């Protein structure tokens, strides 16, 4: 049982490669565990980078994995500030310039519901901003509307189409990341 | 009035030190209550400390540090200050020493000790900063501020915590009695069975003692089930008496550290239960949570209200018959087995802890840290009691009954994480009077002396 246990954790061939991460100053991880399980249940393959991810590591992991979706989560109140910095670094990499990238959680220290904050995050390059728990339904719709990985793989360079269980360097990736990449199975539909 | 006696504050000259203050309060039969409070602006920080001191309760002060300072990113803390970005705490290593001394002047003294709360796996810069401003009380631990708070290798955190303890303990040469509190009784804040919380709390206290500290508090965080908590705190007290007989020590309870009730009424009921639990089990100090917990960083006024609410509930509980017998469901056997297995690995407790995690003898459920084995899993019974669904390689198999069904999937996880929130919010809804909107934050300085 050397892994998190998703309810229906069968990765679909058409499922997306997703990076779930927080940012350098944030140590909260229940949010990351929750998002990982949720995405795995939807048939996607998740690499969870864990707590306090430095900008360089975040960018280098995303460049290496070239995911179909990057999910940033932060609840410590610095997420807005940190998120503006991180999206610049991600968008500056040619291979990540168009990768669907979203941010969510509790992004400020004074409560949610600041439309200005959402607007400036979108303007800075995020494709979606999901504050607080009520946004999880919206997030599911957003993910559901992304094109399946298989259709992208056709036009992607050969290494994009490799099976999902590529090994992660042990010093970098958290154990759960390597453990939870299930081998691709052909059963089921994308939910 | 239910205003509790504030004996430790009295007029007579008092022995300085955090531990001595708490000991005086305990002797006077009063629970010490303490906020989690930290804001970036020095004037607001000072106002917060003054309001804490002035609350109708026996209080100690807190300076909670921001996340940039915690993670050692002092450049980010500085630029946030320059740009006026809202920080989630007080950047003690970025404000000039004189500024922080001015924050504390006339506020912090033997009658109102102030503790720095930080959450840093590598705290040396923080220890230096707090010593520089004349403070001598803080908290954390090589495990509890590494695994849940960082991706720093455990061996590096242990080495840094050793140096940090020695630095703090060096104050004893000058006649002071620095105080250090374990955070081991909290770990991930939720869904960790009590025996592991107790074991890590005790092991961190032993680590502190090994590195020179002689005034130590052992933490435990309130969990969903009161009866299980009563047993756990009784065991923690017993093990502390047995293993740390030669140090000044007390138990500190944290009001629930997981997903908090969203309604003011639910939050208040949960805090009051924490205060009662502290009194019943002989904890000398309680760290409160506010009605803002589920939503955002609390205001000073919300913190003062929480302190006074907790103090009043504690005072009322003192009038009730004390706890006599607690059931034995195996918490003590598990905690002893865990502590024993670790201590056998090495006489150096830091090295023993590193080896214990490598071997999976200690394994924190749901912790993603690379040095955590990650095989142990917990589960939450319908009654709110925490159990093991898988003990991994921890030497406790079967000590508290067989494994329970695991938590499966995101919905199940969210359900377990929200059990306390949900049940207290429902209870508050059944008591409509409780769930009124809280009064607007009170003016600073408007607090009862
Ligand atoms: C548990 C907890 C902790 C644990 C965390 C252990 C761990 N490793 O995870 C401990 C005790 C260690 C901790 C520490 C701290 N914490 Co804390 N913590 C909490 C607490 C009580 C519960 C969080 C939780 O586990 N929720 C369960 C998960 C599943 O829910 P969630 O995180 O809210 O995420 C949900 C949604 O937000 C959403 N979501 C989140 N991200 C994303 C992203 C996307 C894309 C989408 C779609 C959705 C989404 O999905 C989730 C399910 O609904 C909250 C308060 C509360 N909620 O009651 C405070 C809280 C989050 N912590 C807070 C703070 C500030 C800290 C500290 C900085 C200490 C401090 N200054 O007080 C440190 C962190 C240090 C650091 N370097 O960052 C603040 C944040 C304030 C703010 N944003 O305004 C809170 C709100 C408490 C408070 N009111 O002060 N904390």
XYZ file of C-alpha atoms and ligand atoms in Angstrom:
731
model
C 0.000 0.000 0.000
C 2.940 2.194 -0.753
C 0.876 5.036 -2.229
C -2.151 7.233 -1.837
C -5.349 5.370 -2.490
C -7.586 6.966 -5.078
C -11.155 5.704 -5.162
C -11.061 4.751 -8.832
C -7.359 5.172 -9.487
C -7.066 3.815 -12.985
C -5.160 6.138 -15.243
C -6.713 6.348 -18.669
C -4.517 6.313 -21.758
C -6.308 9.491 -22.703
C -5.785 10.862 -19.212
C -3.633 13.919 -18.687
C -0.193 14.185 -17.161
C -0.732 16.639 -14.339
C 1.723 18.350 -12.009
C 0.190 19.245 -8.626
C 2.324 21.609 -6.592
C 2.459 24.436 -4.099
C 5.009 27.236 -3.954
C 8.210 27.946 -2.051
C 6.799 29.489 1.117
C 3.829 27.152 1.605
C 4.065 23.981 3.643
C 0.384 22.922 3.556
C -0.045 19.540 1.877
C -3.546 18.226 2.660
C -4.711 20.401 -0.231
C -2.158 18.698 -2.493
C -3.126 15.205 -1.346
C -6.781 16.009 -1.939
C -6.136 17.383 -5.440
C -3.950 14.412 -6.345
C -6.640 11.926 -5.346
C -9.320 13.911 -7.135
C -7.352 14.053 -10.382
C -6.381 10.390 -10.211
C -10.014 9.474 -9.750
C -10.731 11.404 -12.936
C -8.283 9.143 -14.738
C -5.249 11.426 -14.831
C -1.629 10.766 -13.897
C -0.378 13.033 -11.132
C 3.104 14.068 -10.075
C 2.746 15.676 -6.643
C 5.766 17.865 -5.834
C 4.880 18.227 -2.127
C 5.550 21.064 0.333
C 7.588 24.270 -0.114
C 8.569 23.826 -3.764
C 11.314 26.288 -4.753
C 10.722 28.150 -8.041
C 13.689 26.467 -9.749
C 12.510 22.977 -8.838
C 8.954 23.756 -9.861
C 10.077 25.009 -13.268
C 12.606 22.235 -13.859
C 10.106 19.498 -12.965
C 7.522 21.004 -15.292
C 10.076 21.270 -18.103
C 11.105 17.674 -17.581
C 7.591 16.275 -17.373
C 6.013 18.610 -19.936
C 2.621 18.031 -18.330
C -0.750 18.606 -19.955
C -1.868 20.603 -16.920
C -0.141 22.405 -14.042
C -2.166 22.832 -10.842
C -0.802 25.289 -8.277
C -2.376 25.268 -4.831
C -1.592 27.560 -1.929
C -3.461 28.262 1.297
C -0.959 30.050 3.540
C -1.974 33.506 2.353
C 1.074 34.209 0.189
C -0.351 32.459 -2.874
C -1.279 35.583 -4.788
C 2.139 37.153 -4.398
C 4.042 33.916 -5.007
C 1.723 32.947 -7.855
C 2.444 36.125 -9.806
C 6.152 35.369 -9.616
C 5.891 31.692 -10.525
C 3.690 32.139 -13.584
C 6.273 34.480 -15.097
C 8.960 31.845 -14.677
C 6.745 29.133 -16.189
C 5.586 31.204 -19.149
C 9.181 32.202 -19.872
C 9.953 28.579 -20.853
C 9.007 27.962 -24.481
C 7.801 24.418 -23.769
C 5.486 25.698 -20.991
C 4.333 28.915 -22.627
C 0.966 27.427 -23.562
C 0.568 24.647 -20.948
C -2.812 24.988 -19.216
C -1.922 26.311 -15.752
C -4.317 27.061 -12.900
C -4.027 28.310 -9.344
C -6.336 27.944 -6.354
C -6.737 27.743 -2.584
C -6.687 30.617 -0.101
C -4.566 33.108 -1.958
C -4.530 36.113 0.394
C -4.516 36.714 4.157
C -7.846 38.519 4.361
C -10.342 35.978 3.050
C -11.558 35.114 -0.414
C -13.722 36.935 -2.862
C -11.423 39.553 -4.293
C -12.272 39.809 -7.979
C -9.269 42.080 -8.586
C -6.955 39.340 -7.413
C -8.487 36.851 -9.821
C -8.318 39.310 -12.712
C -4.655 40.094 -12.205
C -3.767 36.400 -11.897
C -5.549 35.716 -15.172
C -3.846 38.683 -16.764
C -0.487 37.382 -15.545
C -0.995 34.164 -17.505
C -3.112 31.707 -15.504
C -5.843 29.888 -17.374
C -8.027 29.508 -14.286
C -8.230 30.799 -10.702
C -10.130 28.689 -8.170
C -10.359 30.150 -4.692
C -11.676 28.112 -1.748
C -13.552 24.825 -1.608
C -16.635 25.837 -3.562
C -14.452 26.138 -6.652
C -13.754 22.413 -6.886
C -16.818 21.809 -9.093
C -15.683 24.562 -11.475
C -12.235 23.018 -11.534
C -13.653 19.631 -12.524
C -15.497 21.234 -15.427
C -12.335 23.048 -16.450
C -10.316 19.822 -16.429
C -13.101 17.968 -18.228
C -13.021 20.493 -21.030
C -9.300 20.042 -21.719
C -8.548 17.942 -24.807
C -7.462 14.374 -23.951
C -3.736 13.756 -23.815
C -3.882 11.242 -26.670
C -4.952 13.886 -29.169
C -2.047 16.089 -28.163
C 0.448 13.243 -28.179
C -0.101 12.804 -31.925
C 1.440 16.146 -32.669
C 3.935 16.108 -29.811
C 7.563 15.048 -30.051
C 8.107 11.314 -29.580
C 9.059 11.463 -25.903
C 5.706 13.033 -25.011
C 3.998 9.778 -25.914
C 6.095 7.634 -23.568
C 4.200 5.577 -21.009
C 3.442 7.334 -17.780
C 5.672 5.305 -15.506
C 8.935 7.020 -16.306
C 11.190 7.024 -13.296
C 11.667 10.155 -11.236
C 15.063 11.010 -9.827
C 14.886 9.917 -6.216
C 16.436 13.025 -4.727
C 13.889 15.327 -6.276
C 10.530 13.756 -6.552
C 8.604 12.946 -3.439
C 8.099 9.259 -2.875
C 4.393 9.514 -3.496
C 4.972 11.015 -6.897
C 6.863 8.039 -8.193
C 4.626 5.630 -6.384
C 1.355 6.912 -7.655
C 2.074 6.879 -11.333
C 0.083 3.791 -12.223
C 0.863 1.947 -15.442
C -1.501 2.999 -18.141
C -4.572 0.822 -18.374
C -7.065 0.840 -21.184
C -10.212 0.376 -19.157
C -12.931 2.840 -18.309
C -13.907 6.202 -19.629
C -12.677 9.596 -18.650
C -15.082 10.844 -16.042
C -17.781 37.751 36.881
C -15.958 34.666 35.733
C -12.732 36.544 35.249
C -10.068 34.101 36.426
C -7.451 35.072 38.923
C -4.394 36.597 37.278
C -2.104 35.680 40.131
C 1.059 35.213 38.073
C 0.807 38.814 36.978
C 0.737 40.079 40.648
C 2.915 42.881 42.021
C 5.646 40.968 43.814
C 8.934 40.520 41.959
C 8.695 37.376 39.869
C 11.282 34.896 38.634
C 11.703 35.655 34.959
C 11.134 32.996 32.341
C 8.321 31.429 30.390
C 8.370 28.147 32.306
C 8.383 29.903 35.686
C 5.369 32.016 34.699
C 3.382 28.950 33.677
C 4.407 27.149 36.870
C 3.114 30.060 38.992
C -0.188 30.066 37.115
C -0.553 26.331 37.584
C 0.168 26.671 41.286
C -2.529 29.337 41.445
C -4.983 26.991 39.713
C -5.249 29.001 36.490
C -4.931 27.895 32.895
C -2.532 30.021 30.854
C -4.035 30.910 27.489
C -2.051 32.040 24.484
C -2.924 33.239 20.978
C -1.432 32.375 17.610
C -0.758 35.928 16.538
C 1.615 37.651 14.167
C 1.381 40.619 11.833
C 3.991 42.256 9.663
C 3.576 45.799 10.953
C 5.531 46.473 14.184
C 2.926 48.857 15.588
C 0.141 46.380 15.024
C 2.301 43.621 16.512
C 2.819 45.741 19.620
C -0.899 46.498 19.854
C -1.610 42.781 19.552
C 0.765 41.961 22.395
C -0.698 44.727 24.565
C -4.213 43.507 23.903
C -3.161 39.940 24.772
C -1.615 41.161 27.995
C -4.723 43.168 28.813
C -7.224 40.391 28.113
C -9.378 39.152 30.991
C -7.363 35.958 31.262
C -3.954 34.710 32.371
C -2.083 35.137 29.129
C 1.341 34.859 27.589
C 2.191 36.649 24.369
C 3.003 35.255 20.943
C 4.913 36.514 17.972
C 4.040 34.196 15.079
C 6.438 34.493 12.164
C 5.560 34.741 8.486
C 6.149 31.947 5.973
C 9.049 33.651 4.191
C 10.988 33.974 7.437
C 10.091 30.384 8.321
C 11.492 29.044 5.070
C 14.612 31.223 5.301
C 13.710 33.383 2.291
C 14.654 36.657 3.936
C 14.887 38.422 0.576
C 11.203 37.678 -0.054
C 10.294 38.871 3.441
C 12.182 42.101 2.870
C 10.656 42.789 -0.523
C 7.178 42.011 0.819
C 7.759 44.612 3.541
C 9.004 47.141 0.990
C 6.088 46.527 -1.328
C 3.495 46.371 1.433
C 2.454 42.828 0.493
C 0.344 41.268 3.258
C 2.430 38.786 5.263
C 0.989 35.961 7.340
C 3.216 36.771 10.332
C 5.905 38.992 11.847
C 9.233 38.960 9.954
C 11.493 38.989 13.022
C 14.713 38.521 11.056
C 13.927 41.407 8.688
C 12.806 44.188 11.007
C 15.811 45.921 12.579
C 16.618 44.681 16.096
C 15.781 48.111 17.534
C 12.329 48.007 15.996
C 11.477 44.661 17.581
C 12.949 45.774 20.884
C 10.611 48.758 20.708
C 7.685 46.428 19.981
C 8.493 44.555 23.197
C 9.513 47.467 25.435
C 7.226 47.784 28.415
C 5.169 44.842 27.188
C 7.244 41.707 27.613
C 8.645 41.012 31.079
C 8.557 38.400 33.841
C 4.811 38.967 34.201
C 4.130 38.715 30.507
C 6.560 36.390 28.767
C 6.443 36.325 24.981
C 7.089 33.250 22.851
C 8.165 33.167 19.202
C 6.239 30.620 17.084
C 7.747 29.835 13.728
C 7.513 26.466 11.925
C 11.048 26.331 10.578
C 13.010 23.194 9.750
C 16.224 25.260 9.817
C 15.626 27.739 12.644
C 19.100 29.032 13.466
C 18.485 32.479 11.964
C 15.275 32.703 13.947
C 16.907 31.691 17.228
C 19.607 34.314 16.653
C 16.985 36.939 15.891
C 14.911 36.205 18.989
C 17.963 36.162 21.248
C 19.036 39.498 19.764
C 15.780 41.132 20.829
C 15.943 39.674 24.334
C 13.443 36.812 24.013
C 14.117 33.271 25.232
C 11.036 31.158 24.534
C 10.131 29.387 21.313
C 8.852 26.056 19.985
C 9.143 23.409 17.298
C 11.366 20.388 16.950
C 13.620 18.531 14.534
C 10.819 16.216 13.370
C 7.676 18.276 13.797
C 9.078 21.329 12.017
C 10.664 19.286 9.274
C 8.210 16.632 8.107
C 5.022 18.692 8.031
C 6.717 21.999 7.231
C 9.403 21.492 4.629
C 11.209 19.310 2.125
C 14.492 19.717 4.013
C 16.206 16.347 4.603
C 15.512 15.197 8.169
C 19.236 14.789 8.905
C 19.828 18.465 8.047
C 16.924 19.591 10.196
C 18.246 17.503 13.104
C 21.714 19.046 12.770
C 20.316 22.569 12.625
C 17.945 21.961 15.530
C 20.857 20.627 17.580
C 22.826 23.844 16.992
C 19.715 25.897 17.636
C 19.004 24.171 20.954
C 22.588 24.688 22.056
C 22.389 28.348 21.089
C 19.173 28.830 23.032
C 20.471 26.829 25.998
C 23.632 28.971 26.107
C 21.493 31.682 27.725
C 21.544 29.585 30.880
C 25.147 30.666 31.407
C 23.768 34.140 32.002
C 21.242 32.985 34.565
C 18.227 32.881 32.246
C 16.024 29.809 31.839
C 15.160 29.574 28.133
C 12.040 27.608 27.262
C 11.349 25.309 24.333
C 8.036 23.654 23.467
C 7.701 20.573 21.272
C 5.405 20.767 18.248
C 5.443 16.974 18.008
C 1.955 16.728 19.464
C 0.535 18.317 16.323
C 2.465 17.045 13.287
C 0.075 17.342 10.301
C -2.639 18.892 12.440
C -5.218 16.185 11.825
C -5.807 12.468 11.240
C -2.815 11.254 13.255
C -3.591 8.716 15.991
C -2.585 9.998 19.455
C 0.164 7.476 20.232
C 2.396 8.822 17.459
C 1.758 12.428 18.528
C 2.722 11.528 22.086
C 5.819 9.609 20.982
C 7.160 12.435 18.818
C 6.376 15.035 21.479
C 8.275 13.047 24.126
C 11.189 12.253 21.795
C 11.555 15.917 20.861
C 11.513 16.874 24.530
C 14.294 14.330 25.163
C 16.210 15.822 22.217
C 15.851 19.306 23.731
C 17.126 18.070 27.070
C 20.042 16.271 25.445
C 21.060 19.593 23.911
C 20.974 21.605 27.086
C 17.438 22.831 27.717
C 15.969 22.524 31.200
C 12.569 24.158 30.767
C 10.393 22.299 28.294
C 6.737 21.981 27.410
C 5.215 18.992 25.651
C 2.422 19.622 23.204
C -0.656 17.706 22.224
C -3.311 18.887 19.776
C -7.014 18.374 20.454
C -8.448 15.622 18.229
C -12.043 14.798 17.289
C -12.864 12.606 20.290
C -12.778 13.975 23.843
C -12.432 10.620 25.573
C -9.536 9.568 23.366
C -7.864 12.918 24.095
C -8.304 12.478 27.851
C -6.530 9.153 27.646
C -3.804 10.600 25.414
C -3.034 13.593 27.620
C -2.956 11.391 30.698
C -0.415 9.149 28.982
C 1.655 12.137 27.825
C 1.787 13.490 31.372
C 2.794 10.104 32.766
C 5.583 9.607 30.204
C 6.863 13.156 30.727
C 7.056 12.624 34.493
C 8.852 9.347 33.965
C 11.312 10.328 31.241
C 11.961 13.993 32.051
C 11.876 14.082 35.848
C 14.759 16.528 36.124
C 13.472 19.409 33.985
C 10.889 22.118 34.504
C 8.027 20.908 32.330
C 4.364 21.323 31.553
C 1.824 20.086 29.049
C 0.464 22.489 26.442
C -2.737 21.753 24.563
C -3.437 23.166 21.112
C -7.057 23.863 20.296
C -7.977 21.757 17.250
C -5.361 22.120 14.492
C -7.317 20.687 11.574
C -10.097 22.021 9.369
C -11.971 24.367 11.681
C -15.709 25.021 11.971
C -16.766 27.767 9.585
C -19.425 29.348 11.799
C -18.522 31.548 14.783
C -20.712 29.382 17.015
C -19.081 26.141 15.926
C -15.610 27.608 16.357
C -16.488 28.787 19.841
C -17.902 25.432 20.949
C -14.758 23.676 19.760
C -12.505 26.149 21.581
C -14.521 25.775 24.777
C -14.163 22.005 24.560
C -10.410 22.469 24.224
C -10.312 24.632 27.356
C -12.285 22.042 29.337
C -10.045 19.263 28.088
C -6.951 21.187 29.193
C -8.316 21.667 32.704
C -9.511 18.082 33.074
C -6.203 16.589 31.997
C -3.862 18.918 33.847
C -2.443 20.797 30.864
C -1.065 24.091 32.158
C -1.362 26.103 28.955
C -3.753 26.265 25.999
C -3.118 27.778 22.591
C -6.383 29.061 21.231
C -7.935 29.312 17.787
C -10.322 32.047 16.731
C -13.633 32.245 14.885
C -11.652 33.396 11.822
C -9.584 30.204 11.689
C -11.384 28.588 8.756
C -11.262 31.772 6.713
C -8.251 34.043 7.143
C -5.626 35.445 9.518
C -7.488 36.609 12.653
C -7.656 40.190 13.915
C -6.361 41.175 17.341
C -9.935 41.557 18.551
C -10.846 38.033 17.449
C -7.812 36.720 19.292
C -8.721 38.558 22.501
C -12.250 37.199 22.316
C -10.872 33.678 21.888
C -8.540 34.095 24.891
C -11.362 35.320 27.102
C -13.778 32.645 25.892
C -11.245 29.929 26.658
C -10.363 31.377 30.054
C -14.003 31.559 31.069
C -14.673 27.971 29.966
C -11.585 26.818 31.868
C -12.597 28.651 35.043
C -16.040 27.061 34.901
C -14.559 23.618 34.363
C -12.431 23.960 37.522
C -15.627 23.964 39.548
C -16.581 20.543 38.225
C -15.341 17.260 39.690
C -11.937 16.317 38.276
C -11.272 13.502 35.871
C -10.797 10.299 37.837
C -10.320 7.231 35.681
C -9.538 7.112 31.996
C -9.992 4.008 29.858
C -6.960 2.204 28.465
C -7.401 1.548 24.760
C -3.748 0.903 24.042
C -2.454 4.445 23.502
C 0.127 4.040 26.246
C 1.357 0.679 24.979
C 1.758 2.095 21.467
C 3.494 5.271 22.630
C 5.914 3.286 24.808
C 6.656 0.869 21.973
C 7.415 3.732 19.578
C 9.594 5.654 22.026
C 11.415 2.497 23.089
C 12.116 1.426 19.513
C 13.615 4.828 18.689
C 15.729 5.136 21.823
C 17.228 1.709 21.172
C 18.608 2.834 17.819
C 21.202 5.289 19.139
C 22.082 7.110 22.334
C 22.152 10.314 20.295
C 18.455 11.085 19.986
C 18.836 13.088 16.779
C 20.578 10.194 15.048
C 18.036 7.785 16.473
C 15.209 9.852 14.995
C 16.809 9.897 11.544
C 17.309 6.146 11.634
C 13.809 5.555 12.954
C 12.233 7.360 10.026
C 14.512 5.605 7.554
C 13.413 2.256 8.991
C 9.744 3.283 9.122
C 9.623 2.820 12.930
C 8.060 6.270 12.909
C 5.789 6.968 9.938
C 3.456 9.958 9.793
C 0.206 9.195 7.965
C -0.384 11.290 4.841
C 2.915 13.144 5.177
C 4.519 13.684 1.755
C 8.029 14.449 3.028
C 10.671 12.386 1.163
C 12.126 11.051 4.437
C 8.774 9.738 5.668
C 8.148 6.100 4.795
C 4.576 6.941 3.807
C 3.134 3.503 4.427
C 1.201 4.225 7.621
C -2.435 5.224 7.260
C -5.030 6.331 9.759
C -8.778 6.148 9.788
C -11.542 7.960 11.593
C -14.307 6.004 13.261
C -17.905 7.198 13.009
C -17.578 8.210 16.678
C -14.612 10.465 15.863
C -11.935 8.201 17.319
C -8.684 7.940 15.395
C -7.345 4.483 14.538
C -4.641 2.923 12.432
C -5.688 1.353 9.167
C -2.068 0.452 8.456
C 0.856 0.761 10.865
C 3.473 0.294 8.116
C 6.735 -0.773 9.808
C 5.955 0.829 13.145
C 6.406 -1.661 16.003
C 2.839 -1.333 17.224
C 0.873 -3.879 15.204
C -2.074 -5.197 17.174
C -1.461 -3.093 20.293
C -4.772 -1.288 19.977
C -6.806 -3.866 18.097
C -6.661 -4.825 14.456
C -6.447 -2.482 11.484
C -9.542 -0.494 10.535
C -10.829 0.171 7.039
C -8.731 2.826 5.282
C -9.789 6.223 4.031
C -10.325 5.792 0.301
C -10.419 8.515 -2.291
C -10.780 12.274 -2.290
C -14.378 12.409 -1.070
C -13.628 10.081 1.850
C -10.524 12.092 2.714
C -12.413 15.378 2.644
C -15.121 13.783 4.773
C -12.584 12.677 7.393
C -10.829 16.050 7.332
C -14.155 17.867 7.732
C -15.677 15.663 10.450
C -14.927 18.111 13.274
C -15.923 21.166 11.244
C -19.153 19.569 10.243
C -20.156 18.260 13.648
C -19.435 21.519 15.495
C -21.104 23.659 12.846
C -24.180 21.412 13.103
C -24.148 21.642 16.873
C -23.938 25.409 16.681
C -26.860 25.481 14.273
C -28.918 23.613 16.863
C -28.064 26.319 19.401
C -29.125 29.392 17.397
C -28.147 31.845 20.108
C -24.512 30.816 19.749
C -24.256 31.380 16.084
C -24.760 35.104 16.066
C -22.290 37.095 14.040
C -19.354 38.047 16.219
C -19.184 41.636 17.406
C -17.014 43.911 15.291
C -13.363 43.623 16.270
C -12.919 45.627 19.448
C -10.795 48.742 19.495
C -7.222 48.131 20.512
C -6.469 49.107 24.064
C -10.143 48.807 24.916
C -9.499 45.534 26.708
C -10.089 44.795 30.351
C -6.900 45.309 32.351
C -4.043 21.925 8.843
C -3.535 23.333 8.791
C -2.173 23.504 8.976
C -1.181 22.359 9.192
C -0.748 21.871 7.796
C -0.107 20.507 7.753
C 0.214 20.168 6.329
N 1.451 19.810 6.059
O -0.640 20.243 5.464
C -0.074 23.097 9.978
C -0.426 23.081 11.442
C 1.328 22.553 9.822
C -0.271 24.516 9.443
C 0.731 25.451 9.390
C 0.549 26.762 8.964
N -0.576 27.367 8.640
Co -2.223 26.387 8.448
N -3.909 25.671 8.464
C -4.412 24.445 8.566
C -5.951 24.444 8.565
C -6.409 24.323 10.010
C -6.607 23.360 7.714
C -6.043 23.236 6.293
C -6.430 21.903 5.703
O -5.801 20.905 5.970
N -7.494 21.854 4.925
C -7.929 20.640 4.235
C -7.708 20.815 2.732
C -8.194 19.603 1.990
O -8.496 21.951 2.389
P -7.854 23.341 1.866
O -6.420 23.366 2.113
O -8.663 24.469 2.381
O -8.131 23.205 0.303
C -9.471 23.136 -0.142
C -9.825 24.327 -1.008
O -9.145 25.494 -0.598
C -9.537 23.857 -2.371
N -8.241 24.169 -2.976
C -7.040 24.364 -2.414
N -6.125 24.575 -3.345
C -6.742 24.487 -4.538
C -6.249 24.603 -5.843
C -7.133 24.421 -6.912
C -6.645 24.559 -8.308
C -8.520 24.168 -6.661
C -9.456 23.974 -7.766
C -8.982 24.070 -5.360
C -8.096 24.231 -4.311
O -9.611 22.455 -2.361
C -9.600 21.929 -1.041
C -10.857 21.117 -0.794
O -11.989 21.930 -0.729
C -6.267 25.854 7.969
C -7.530 26.538 8.497
C -8.806 25.806 8.194
N -9.169 25.623 6.951
O -9.467 25.402 9.076
C -5.027 26.658 8.383
C -4.505 27.849 7.508
C -4.675 27.418 6.044
N -3.110 27.990 7.885
C -2.742 29.189 7.851
C -1.391 29.621 8.130
C -1.130 31.111 8.010
C -0.403 28.711 8.482
C 1.036 29.052 8.863
C 1.729 30.056 7.964
C 1.127 29.472 10.336
C 0.573 30.793 10.678
N 1.229 31.926 10.392
O -0.476 30.839 11.278
C 1.715 27.655 8.797
C 2.324 27.292 7.441
C 3.790 27.598 7.302
C 4.178 27.791 5.864
N 5.468 27.725 5.590
O 3.364 27.999 5.018
C -3.860 30.150 7.543
C -3.812 30.809 6.170
C -4.338 32.246 6.276
C -4.892 32.811 5.031
N -4.728 32.239 3.857
O -5.537 33.838 5.172
C -5.129 29.256 7.813
C -6.345 29.600 6.968
C -5.438 29.415 9.329
C -5.698 30.854 9.750
N -6.945 31.312 9.724
O -4.791 31.557 10.110
N -1.499 24.714 9.025
